[in-house]
Coordinates of C-alpha atoms in Angstrom, one line a residue:
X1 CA 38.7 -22.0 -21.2
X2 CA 39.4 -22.3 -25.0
X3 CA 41.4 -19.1 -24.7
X4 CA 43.5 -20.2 -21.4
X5 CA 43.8 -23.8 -23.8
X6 CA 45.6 -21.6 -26.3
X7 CA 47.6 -19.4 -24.6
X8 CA 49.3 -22.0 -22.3
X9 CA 50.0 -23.9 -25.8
X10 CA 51.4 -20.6 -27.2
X11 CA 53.7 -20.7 -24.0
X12 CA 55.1 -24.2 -24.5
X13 CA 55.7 -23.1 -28.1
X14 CA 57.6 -20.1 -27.3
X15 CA 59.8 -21.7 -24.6
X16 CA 61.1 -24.7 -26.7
X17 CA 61.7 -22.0 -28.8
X18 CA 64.4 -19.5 -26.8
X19 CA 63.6 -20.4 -23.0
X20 CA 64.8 -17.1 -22.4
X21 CA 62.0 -15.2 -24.4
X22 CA 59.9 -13.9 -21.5
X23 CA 57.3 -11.6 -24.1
X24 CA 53.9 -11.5 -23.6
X25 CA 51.9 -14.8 -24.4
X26 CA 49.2 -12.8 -25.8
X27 CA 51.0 -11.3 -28.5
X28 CA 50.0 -13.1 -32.3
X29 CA 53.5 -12.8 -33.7
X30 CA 55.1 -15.1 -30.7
X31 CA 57.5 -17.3 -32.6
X32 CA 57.2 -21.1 -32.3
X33 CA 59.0 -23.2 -34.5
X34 CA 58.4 -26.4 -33.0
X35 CA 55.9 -28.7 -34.0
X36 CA 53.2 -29.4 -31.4
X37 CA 50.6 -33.0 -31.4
X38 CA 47.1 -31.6 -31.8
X39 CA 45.0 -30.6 -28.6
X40 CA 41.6 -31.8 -28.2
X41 CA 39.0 -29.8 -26.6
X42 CA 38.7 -30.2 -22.8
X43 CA 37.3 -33.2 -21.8
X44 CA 37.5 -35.3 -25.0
X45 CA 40.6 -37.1 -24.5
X46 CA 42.1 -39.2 -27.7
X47 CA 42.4 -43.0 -27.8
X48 CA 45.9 -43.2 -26.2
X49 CA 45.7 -40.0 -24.8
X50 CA 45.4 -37.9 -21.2
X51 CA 42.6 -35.3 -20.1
X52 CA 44.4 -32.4 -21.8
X53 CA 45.3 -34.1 -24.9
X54 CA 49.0 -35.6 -24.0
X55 CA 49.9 -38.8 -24.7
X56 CA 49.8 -41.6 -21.6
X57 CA 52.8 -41.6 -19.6
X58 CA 53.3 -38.1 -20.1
X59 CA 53.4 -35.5 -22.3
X60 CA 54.7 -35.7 -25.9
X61 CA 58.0 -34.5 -26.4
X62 CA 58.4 -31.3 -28.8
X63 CA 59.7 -32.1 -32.0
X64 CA 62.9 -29.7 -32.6
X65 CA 63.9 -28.3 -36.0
X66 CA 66.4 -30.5 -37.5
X67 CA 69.8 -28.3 -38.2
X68 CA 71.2 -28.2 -41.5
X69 CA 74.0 -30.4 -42.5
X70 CA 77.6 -29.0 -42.2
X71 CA 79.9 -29.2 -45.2
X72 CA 82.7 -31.3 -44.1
X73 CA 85.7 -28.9 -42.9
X74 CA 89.4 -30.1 -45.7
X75 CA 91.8 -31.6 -43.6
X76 CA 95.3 -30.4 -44.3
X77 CA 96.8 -33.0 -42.1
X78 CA 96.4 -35.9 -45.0
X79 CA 97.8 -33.9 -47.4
X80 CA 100.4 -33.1 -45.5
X81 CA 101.4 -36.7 -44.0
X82 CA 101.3 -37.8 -47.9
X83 CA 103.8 -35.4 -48.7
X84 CA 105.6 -36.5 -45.9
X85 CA 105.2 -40.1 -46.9
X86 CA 106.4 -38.9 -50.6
X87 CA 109.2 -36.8 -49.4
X88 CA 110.9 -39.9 -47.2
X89 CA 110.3 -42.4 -50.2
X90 CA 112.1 -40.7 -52.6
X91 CA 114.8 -39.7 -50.3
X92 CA 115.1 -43.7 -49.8
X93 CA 115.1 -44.2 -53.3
X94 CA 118.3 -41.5 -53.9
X95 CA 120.2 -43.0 -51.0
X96 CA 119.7 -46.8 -50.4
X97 CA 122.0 -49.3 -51.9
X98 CA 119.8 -52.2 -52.2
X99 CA 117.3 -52.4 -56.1
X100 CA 114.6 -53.5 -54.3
X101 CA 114.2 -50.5 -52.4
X102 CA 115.3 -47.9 -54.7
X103 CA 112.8 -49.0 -56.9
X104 CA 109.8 -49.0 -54.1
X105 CA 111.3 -45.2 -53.5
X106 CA 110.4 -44.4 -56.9
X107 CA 107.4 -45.9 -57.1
X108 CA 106.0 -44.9 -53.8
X109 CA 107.3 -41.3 -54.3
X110 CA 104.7 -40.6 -57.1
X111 CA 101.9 -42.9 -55.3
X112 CA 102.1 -40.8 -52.2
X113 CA 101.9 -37.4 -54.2
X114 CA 99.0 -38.6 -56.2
X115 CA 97.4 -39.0 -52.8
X116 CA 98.4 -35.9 -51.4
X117 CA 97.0 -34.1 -54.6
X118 CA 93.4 -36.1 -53.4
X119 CA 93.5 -35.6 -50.0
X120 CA 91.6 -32.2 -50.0
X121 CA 88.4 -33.8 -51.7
X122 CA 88.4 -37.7 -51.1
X123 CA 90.1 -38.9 -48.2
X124 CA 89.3 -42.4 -48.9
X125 CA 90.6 -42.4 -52.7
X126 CA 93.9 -40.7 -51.5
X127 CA 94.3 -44.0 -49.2
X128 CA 93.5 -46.2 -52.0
X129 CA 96.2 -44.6 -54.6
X130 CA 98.3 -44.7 -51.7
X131 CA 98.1 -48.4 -50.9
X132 CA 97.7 -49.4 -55.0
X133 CA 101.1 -47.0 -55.5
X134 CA 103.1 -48.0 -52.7
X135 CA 101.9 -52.0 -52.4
X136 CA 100.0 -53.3 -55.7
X137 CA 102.3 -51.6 -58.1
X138 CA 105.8 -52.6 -57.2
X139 CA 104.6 -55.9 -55.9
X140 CA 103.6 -56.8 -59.4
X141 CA 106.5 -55.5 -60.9
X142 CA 108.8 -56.9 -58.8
X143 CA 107.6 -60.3 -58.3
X144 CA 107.5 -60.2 -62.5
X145 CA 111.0 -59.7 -62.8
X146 CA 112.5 -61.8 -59.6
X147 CA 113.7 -59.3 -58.0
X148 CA 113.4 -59.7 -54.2
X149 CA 114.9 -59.5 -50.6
X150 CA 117.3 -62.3 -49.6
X151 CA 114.8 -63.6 -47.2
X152 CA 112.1 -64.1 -49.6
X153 CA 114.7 -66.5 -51.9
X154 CA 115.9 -68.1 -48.2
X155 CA 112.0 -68.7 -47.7
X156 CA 110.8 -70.0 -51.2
X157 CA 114.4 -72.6 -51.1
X158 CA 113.4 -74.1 -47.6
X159 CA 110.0 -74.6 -49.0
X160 CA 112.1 -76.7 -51.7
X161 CA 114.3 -78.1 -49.2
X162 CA 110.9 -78.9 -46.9
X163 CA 109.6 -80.8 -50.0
X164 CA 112.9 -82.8 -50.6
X165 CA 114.7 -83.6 -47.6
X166 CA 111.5 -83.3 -45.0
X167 CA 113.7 -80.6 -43.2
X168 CA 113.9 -76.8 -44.4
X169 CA 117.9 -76.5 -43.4
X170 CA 120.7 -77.1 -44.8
X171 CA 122.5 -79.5 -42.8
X172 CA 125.9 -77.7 -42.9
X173 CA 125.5 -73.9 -44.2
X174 CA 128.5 -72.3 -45.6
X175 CA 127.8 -68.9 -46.7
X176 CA 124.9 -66.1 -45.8
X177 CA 122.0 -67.4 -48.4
X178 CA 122.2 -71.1 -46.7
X179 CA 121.0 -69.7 -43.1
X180 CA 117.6 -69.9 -42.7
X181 CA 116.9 -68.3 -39.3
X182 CA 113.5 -69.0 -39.4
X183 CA 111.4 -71.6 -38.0
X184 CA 109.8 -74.7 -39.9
X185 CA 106.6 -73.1 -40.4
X186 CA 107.9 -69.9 -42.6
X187 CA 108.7 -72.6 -45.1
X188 CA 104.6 -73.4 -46.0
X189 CA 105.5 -70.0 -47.8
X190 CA 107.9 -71.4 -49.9
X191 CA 106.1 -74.4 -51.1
X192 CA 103.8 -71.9 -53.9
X193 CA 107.2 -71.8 -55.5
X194 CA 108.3 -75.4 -55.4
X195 CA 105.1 -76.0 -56.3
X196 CA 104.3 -73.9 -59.3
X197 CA 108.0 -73.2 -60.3
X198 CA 109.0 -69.6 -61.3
X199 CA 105.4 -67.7 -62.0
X200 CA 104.8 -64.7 -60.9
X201 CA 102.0 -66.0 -58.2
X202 CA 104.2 -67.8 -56.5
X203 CA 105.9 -65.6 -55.1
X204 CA 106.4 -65.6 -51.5
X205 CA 105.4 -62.1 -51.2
X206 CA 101.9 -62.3 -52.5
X207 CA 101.2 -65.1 -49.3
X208 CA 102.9 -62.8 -46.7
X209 CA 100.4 -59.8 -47.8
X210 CA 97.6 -62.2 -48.2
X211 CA 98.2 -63.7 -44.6
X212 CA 99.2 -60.5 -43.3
X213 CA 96.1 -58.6 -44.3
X214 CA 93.4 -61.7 -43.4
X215 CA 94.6 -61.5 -39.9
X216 CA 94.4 -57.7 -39.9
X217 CA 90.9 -57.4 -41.2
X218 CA 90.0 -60.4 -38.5
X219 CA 91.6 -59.1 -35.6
X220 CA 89.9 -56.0 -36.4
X221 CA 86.7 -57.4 -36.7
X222 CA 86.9 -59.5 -33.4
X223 CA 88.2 -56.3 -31.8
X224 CA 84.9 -54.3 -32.9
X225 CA 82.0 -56.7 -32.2
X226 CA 79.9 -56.4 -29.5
X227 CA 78.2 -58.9 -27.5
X228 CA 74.5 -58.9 -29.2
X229 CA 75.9 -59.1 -32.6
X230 CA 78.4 -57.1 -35.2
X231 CA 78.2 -53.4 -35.7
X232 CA 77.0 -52.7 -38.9
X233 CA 80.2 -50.2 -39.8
X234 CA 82.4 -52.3 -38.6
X235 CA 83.2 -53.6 -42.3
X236 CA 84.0 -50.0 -44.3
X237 CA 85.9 -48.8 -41.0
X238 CA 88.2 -52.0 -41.5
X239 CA 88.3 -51.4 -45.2
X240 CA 89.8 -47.9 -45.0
X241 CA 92.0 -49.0 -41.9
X242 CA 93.7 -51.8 -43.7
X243 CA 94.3 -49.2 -46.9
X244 CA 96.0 -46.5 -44.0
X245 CA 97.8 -49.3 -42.3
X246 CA 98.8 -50.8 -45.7
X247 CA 100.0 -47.1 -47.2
X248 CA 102.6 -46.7 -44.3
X249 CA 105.8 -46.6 -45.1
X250 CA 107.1 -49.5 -42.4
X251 CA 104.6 -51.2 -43.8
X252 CA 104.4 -50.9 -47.6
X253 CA 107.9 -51.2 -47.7
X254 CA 108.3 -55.0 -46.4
X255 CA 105.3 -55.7 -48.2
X256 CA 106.8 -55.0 -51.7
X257 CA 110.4 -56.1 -50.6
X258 CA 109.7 -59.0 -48.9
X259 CA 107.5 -58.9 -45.6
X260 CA 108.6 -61.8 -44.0
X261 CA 107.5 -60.3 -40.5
X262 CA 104.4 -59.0 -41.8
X263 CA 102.4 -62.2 -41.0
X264 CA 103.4 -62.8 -37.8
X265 CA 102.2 -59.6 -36.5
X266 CA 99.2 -60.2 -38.3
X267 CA 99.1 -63.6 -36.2
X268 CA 100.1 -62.0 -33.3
X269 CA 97.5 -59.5 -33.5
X270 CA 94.4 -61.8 -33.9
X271 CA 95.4 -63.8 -31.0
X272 CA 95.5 -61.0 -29.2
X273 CA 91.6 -59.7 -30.3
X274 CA 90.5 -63.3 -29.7
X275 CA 91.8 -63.1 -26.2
X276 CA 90.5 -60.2 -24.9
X277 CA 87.0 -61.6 -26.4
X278 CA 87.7 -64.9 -24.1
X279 CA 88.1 -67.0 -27.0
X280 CA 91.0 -69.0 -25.6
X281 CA 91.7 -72.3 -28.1
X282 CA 91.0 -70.2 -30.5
X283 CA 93.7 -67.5 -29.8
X284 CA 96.3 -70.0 -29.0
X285 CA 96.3 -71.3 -32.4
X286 CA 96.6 -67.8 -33.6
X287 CA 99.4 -67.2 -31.6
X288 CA 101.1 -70.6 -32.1
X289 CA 100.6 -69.8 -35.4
X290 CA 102.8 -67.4 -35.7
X291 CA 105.6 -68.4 -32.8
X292 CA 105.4 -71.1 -35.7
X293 CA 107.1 -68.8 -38.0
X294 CA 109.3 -67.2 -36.0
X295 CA 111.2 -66.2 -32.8
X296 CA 110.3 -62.8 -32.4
X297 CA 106.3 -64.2 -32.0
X298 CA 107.4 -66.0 -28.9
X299 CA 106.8 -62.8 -26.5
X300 CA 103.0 -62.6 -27.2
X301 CA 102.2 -66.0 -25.9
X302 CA 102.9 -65.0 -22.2
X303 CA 101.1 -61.7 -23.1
X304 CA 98.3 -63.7 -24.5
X305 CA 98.4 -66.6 -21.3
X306 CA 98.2 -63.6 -18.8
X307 CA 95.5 -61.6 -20.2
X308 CA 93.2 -64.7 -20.3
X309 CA 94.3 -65.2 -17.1
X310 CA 93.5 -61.7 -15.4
X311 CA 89.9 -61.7 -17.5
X312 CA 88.6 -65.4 -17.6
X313 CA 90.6 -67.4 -15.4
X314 CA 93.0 -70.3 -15.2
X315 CA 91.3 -72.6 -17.2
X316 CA 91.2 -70.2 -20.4
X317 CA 95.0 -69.1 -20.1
X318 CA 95.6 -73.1 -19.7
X319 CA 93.2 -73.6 -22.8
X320 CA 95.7 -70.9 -24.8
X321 CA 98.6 -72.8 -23.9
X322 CA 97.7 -76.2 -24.4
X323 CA 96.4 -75.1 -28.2
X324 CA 99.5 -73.1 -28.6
X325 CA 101.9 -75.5 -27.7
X326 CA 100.2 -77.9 -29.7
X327 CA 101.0 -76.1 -32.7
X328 CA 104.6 -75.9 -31.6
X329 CA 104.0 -79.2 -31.2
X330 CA 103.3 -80.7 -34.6
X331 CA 105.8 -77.8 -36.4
X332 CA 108.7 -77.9 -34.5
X333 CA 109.8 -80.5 -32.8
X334 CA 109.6 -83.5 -35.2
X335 CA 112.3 -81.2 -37.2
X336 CA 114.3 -80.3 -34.5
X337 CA 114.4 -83.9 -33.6
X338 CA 115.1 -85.1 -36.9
X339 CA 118.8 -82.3 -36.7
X340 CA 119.5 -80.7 -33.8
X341 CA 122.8 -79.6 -35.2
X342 CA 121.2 -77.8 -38.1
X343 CA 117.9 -76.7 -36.1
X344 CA 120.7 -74.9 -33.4
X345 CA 123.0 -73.8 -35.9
X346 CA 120.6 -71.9 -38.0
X347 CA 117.6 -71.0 -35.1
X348 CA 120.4 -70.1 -32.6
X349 CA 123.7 -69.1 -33.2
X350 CA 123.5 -67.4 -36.6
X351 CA 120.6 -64.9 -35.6
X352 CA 123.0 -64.0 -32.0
X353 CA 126.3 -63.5 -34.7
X354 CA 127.9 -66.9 -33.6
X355 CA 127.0 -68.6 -37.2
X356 CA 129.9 -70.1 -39.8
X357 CA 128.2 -66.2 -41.7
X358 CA 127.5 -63.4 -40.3
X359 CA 123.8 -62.2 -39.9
X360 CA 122.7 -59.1 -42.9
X361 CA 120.4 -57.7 -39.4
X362 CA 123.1 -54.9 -38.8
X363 CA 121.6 -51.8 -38.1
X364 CA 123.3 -49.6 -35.8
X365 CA 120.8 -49.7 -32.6
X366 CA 122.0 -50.3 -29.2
X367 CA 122.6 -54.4 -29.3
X368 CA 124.0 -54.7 -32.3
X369 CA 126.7 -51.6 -31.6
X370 CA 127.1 -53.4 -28.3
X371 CA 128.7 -56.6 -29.8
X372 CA 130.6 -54.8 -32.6
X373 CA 132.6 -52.0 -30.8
X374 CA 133.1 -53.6 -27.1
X375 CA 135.0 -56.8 -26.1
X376 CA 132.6 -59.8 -25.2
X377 CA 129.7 -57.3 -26.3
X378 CA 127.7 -60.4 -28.0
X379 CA 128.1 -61.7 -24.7
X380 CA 126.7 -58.1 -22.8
X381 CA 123.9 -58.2 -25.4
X382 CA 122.4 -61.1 -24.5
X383 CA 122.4 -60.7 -21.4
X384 CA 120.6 -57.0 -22.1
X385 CA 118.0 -59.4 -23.5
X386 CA 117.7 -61.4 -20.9
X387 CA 117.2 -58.5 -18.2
X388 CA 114.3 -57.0 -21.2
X389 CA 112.7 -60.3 -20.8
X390 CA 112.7 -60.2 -17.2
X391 CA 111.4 -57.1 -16.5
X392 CA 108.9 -58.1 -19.3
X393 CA 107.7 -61.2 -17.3
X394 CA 107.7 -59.0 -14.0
X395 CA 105.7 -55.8 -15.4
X396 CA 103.1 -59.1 -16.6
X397 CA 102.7 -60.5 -13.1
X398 CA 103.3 -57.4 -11.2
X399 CA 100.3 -55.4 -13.3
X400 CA 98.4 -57.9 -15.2
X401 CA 96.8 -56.0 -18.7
X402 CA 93.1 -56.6 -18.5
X403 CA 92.1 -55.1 -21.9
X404 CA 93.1 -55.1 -25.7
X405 CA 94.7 -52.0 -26.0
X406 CA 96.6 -52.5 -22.8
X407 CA 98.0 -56.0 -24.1
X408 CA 98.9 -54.9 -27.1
X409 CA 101.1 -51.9 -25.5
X410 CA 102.5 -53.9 -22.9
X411 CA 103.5 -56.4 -25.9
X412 CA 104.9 -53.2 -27.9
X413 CA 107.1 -52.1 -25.4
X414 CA 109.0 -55.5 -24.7
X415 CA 109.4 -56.2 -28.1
X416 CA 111.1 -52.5 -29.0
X417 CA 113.0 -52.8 -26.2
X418 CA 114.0 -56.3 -27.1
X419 CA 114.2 -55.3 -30.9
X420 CA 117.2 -52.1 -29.6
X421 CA 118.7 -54.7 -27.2
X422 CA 119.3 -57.8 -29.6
X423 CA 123.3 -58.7 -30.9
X424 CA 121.6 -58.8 -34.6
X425 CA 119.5 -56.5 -35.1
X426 CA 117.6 -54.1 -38.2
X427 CA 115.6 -51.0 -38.5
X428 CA 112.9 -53.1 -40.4
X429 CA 112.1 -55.4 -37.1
X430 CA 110.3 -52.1 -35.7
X431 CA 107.6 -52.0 -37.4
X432 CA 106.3 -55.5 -34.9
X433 CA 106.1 -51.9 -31.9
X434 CA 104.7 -49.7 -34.8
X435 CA 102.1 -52.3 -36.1
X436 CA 101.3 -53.6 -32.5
X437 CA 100.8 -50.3 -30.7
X438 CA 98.5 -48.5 -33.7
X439 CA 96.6 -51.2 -35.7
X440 CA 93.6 -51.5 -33.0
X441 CA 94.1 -47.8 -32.3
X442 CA 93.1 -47.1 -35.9
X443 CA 91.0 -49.9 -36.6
X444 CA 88.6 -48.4 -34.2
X445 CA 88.6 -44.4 -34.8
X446 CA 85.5 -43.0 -36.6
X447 CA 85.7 -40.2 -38.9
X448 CA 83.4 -37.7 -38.1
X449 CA 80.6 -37.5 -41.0
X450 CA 78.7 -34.6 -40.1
X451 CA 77.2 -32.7 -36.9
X452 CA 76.5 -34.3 -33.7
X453 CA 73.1 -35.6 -33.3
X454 CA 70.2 -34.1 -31.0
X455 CA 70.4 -35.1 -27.7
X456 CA 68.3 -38.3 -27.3
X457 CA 65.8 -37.2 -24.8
X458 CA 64.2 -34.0 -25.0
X459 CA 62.7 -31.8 -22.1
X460 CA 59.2 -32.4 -21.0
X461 CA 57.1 -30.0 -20.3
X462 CA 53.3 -29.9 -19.2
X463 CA 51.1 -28.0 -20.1
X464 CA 49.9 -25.2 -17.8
X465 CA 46.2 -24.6 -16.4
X466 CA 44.5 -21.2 -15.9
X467 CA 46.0 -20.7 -12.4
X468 CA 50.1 -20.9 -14.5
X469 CA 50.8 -23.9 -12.2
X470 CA 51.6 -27.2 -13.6
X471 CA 48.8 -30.1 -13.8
X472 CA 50.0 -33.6 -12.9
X473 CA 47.3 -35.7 -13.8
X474 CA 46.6 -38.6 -11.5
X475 CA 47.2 -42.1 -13.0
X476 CA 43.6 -43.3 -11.6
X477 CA 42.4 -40.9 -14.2
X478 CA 44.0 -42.3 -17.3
X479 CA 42.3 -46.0 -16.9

């Protein structure tokens, strides 16, 4: 019996082994490699244990030989999209006319090649030099010196104006730097400055980023929790996100120059991620928040009302509304009411090109070649808008988005579009698509850090009696 005992253990060994091996059980030099529980004799079951020696409930599962760890295959790609990244910046610093960006060129040029030149060995270091070259850097330097965008001087003087007058406009603008096409919240980013007075830390820039990157890192942490509690890698997977998001070129750019967009897609994306999660107040504020600051937030809150909608009902797409109109609420309409002259003048007419100056957003896309080069074009823009809007609104209630991602995409799209159809119009405004379309994408993708673990469950196998058939032991037997 002893003999039989060993030979049908021998058996089990050899076939978790190579299944295929079909040798002779007798044979001493069998292989086995995997690591069997020990086998009483017949008869003396273990506490815990069956007749033959397996545990209750079954046989114990082999335990397989764990498989070395493979060395991490380089990845030419980063080193290859830094390049890339370093190639474009310096070409922008050799052709653009503007200091601001020349100098970000320049400085980005040799922050990207530094992170090309660590790409091979440490991914995530080549991201940081990346984001410290391209952001940190020229930030520092050029909020030392005052040198700036117009929008970030238009921004810290209606924080100024907001402080002296109650009203960030100027009641009747005469030249380019006295429009402020932005709406009264943008100017709580101005009041550092009027604040403080000319130090470095007051710059406008160092909020936007701040904002910006808070709303990131939340959206992305929303985005990524499940329903028992938050994943445990959630927070170094949303560090080195916000370094690759931050490193991008549409991004770094504004951020250095003068990002005066950059927090409302940061806005824009955390009501989003609260909204798919069904928190409803919650992601109407976020979303006022940022139709608070400017016009081009406006499109998300009927994104934001008709996911709620399609995922949690009425009542939580009413909940959204009522919290972001609130905000629009207390913002808004006291100033408007105070001038509607000004509040039109600046809000409506100088960002379609009907304003006493015209608007510096005049990149040559679609709209803004529309109202240049054809009579009544201004006129054939708008309405371009209009029909963008529409279709917008139709794609909404003909095929409600019912997750994240799809939000976000359907949110992308009409903005672009809208962005290639307006009268006024600049490159920069494409980064809302860019952002919108890859943050959550990226905020979620896992870098492969080794092999693939062992399936969780491994076969079971019995043991085998005398007669090479397999036992099943009755479960009267085991109490």
């Amino acid at each position: 019996m002893n003999t039989d005992r060993r030979i049908g253990l021998r058996t089990v060994r050899r076939f978790c082994t190579d299944p295929m091996d079909l040798s002779d059980p007798m044979d001493p030099s069998a292989p086995t490699g995997v690591v069997e529980a020990p086998v009483g004799p017949p008869g003396t079951a273990t506490a815990g244990a069956g007749p033959y020696g397996e545990p209750r409930g079954g046989p114990r599962a082999p335990v397989l030989p764990r498989a070395p760890a493979a060395p991490r295959e380089p990845r030419p790609w980063n080193a290859l999209g830094w390049s890339a990244c370093s190639a474009a910046a310096l070409l922008l610093s050799l052709l653009s006319s503007l200091p601001p960006h020349r100098f970000w060129g320049g400085c980005a040029a040799v922050g990207y090649a530094l992170a090309a030149l660590l790409a091979h060995r440490a991914h995530r270091a080549a991201a940081l030099v990346a984001a410290a070259g391209t952001v940190l850097v020229p930030l520092t330097i050029l909020a030392a010196r005052g040198v700036s965008q117009l929008e970030v001087d238009v921004v810290e003087r209606s924080g100024e104006l907001l402080l002296g007058t109650g009203s960030p406009y100027v009641a009747e603008p005469l030249d380019r730097p006295d429009y402020n096409p932005y709406l009264p919240g943008m100017a709580l980013f101005g009041l550092p400055r009027a604040l403080l007075g000319p130090t470095p830390l007051a710059d406008a820039r160092w909020w936007f980023a701040l904002v910006f990157l808070l709303a990131l890192a939340a959206s992305a942490r929303v985005a990524a929790r499940p329903s028992p509690g938050r994943s445990p890698s959630s927070g170094p997977r949303t560090a080195r996100a916000l370094l690759c998001a931050a490193a991008f070129p549409a991004v770094a750019l504004p951020l250095a120059v003068g990002g005066v967009d950059l927090p409302v897609i940061g806005l824009m994306c955390l009501g989003l991620a609260l909204a798919a999660r069904g928190s409803s107040g919650r992601a109407g504020l976020a979303v006022g928040a940022a139709a608070a600051l400017k016009w081009t937030a406006w499109p998300a809150l009927p994104v934001v009302a008709v996911l709620l909608y399609a995922t949690r009902g009425r009542r939580s797409a009413l909940r959204a509304a009522a919290a972001a109109a609130g905000v629009l609420l207390v913002t808004a309409v006291p100033i408007a009411l105070a001038g509607p002259r000004a509040f039109a003048e600046h809000l409506v007419r100088y960002p379609l090109g009907e304003g006493r100056a015209s608007s510096p957003a005049a990149s040559p896309l679609p709209g803004q070649l529309l109202a240049a080069h054809v009579p009544y074009g201004s006129a054939l823009a708008v309405g371009a808008l209009a029909v963008a809007a529409a279709a917008l609104a139709y794609s909404l209630v003909r095929r409600p988005p019912l997750t994240l991602l799809a939000a976000a995409d359907r949110l992308a799209l009409g903005l672009a579009v809208a962005m290639c159809a307006a009268p006024a119009t600049r490159f920069g405004y494409l980064v809302y698509p860019l952002v919108l379309f890859a943050w959550f994408r990226l905020a979620a993708a896992r870098r492969p850090d080794g092999p693939k673990p062992p399936p969780a469950h491994a076969p079971t196998i019995r043991p085998r009696t005398t007669s090479g058939r397999h036992r099943v032991p009755h479960p009267d037997r085991h109490q």
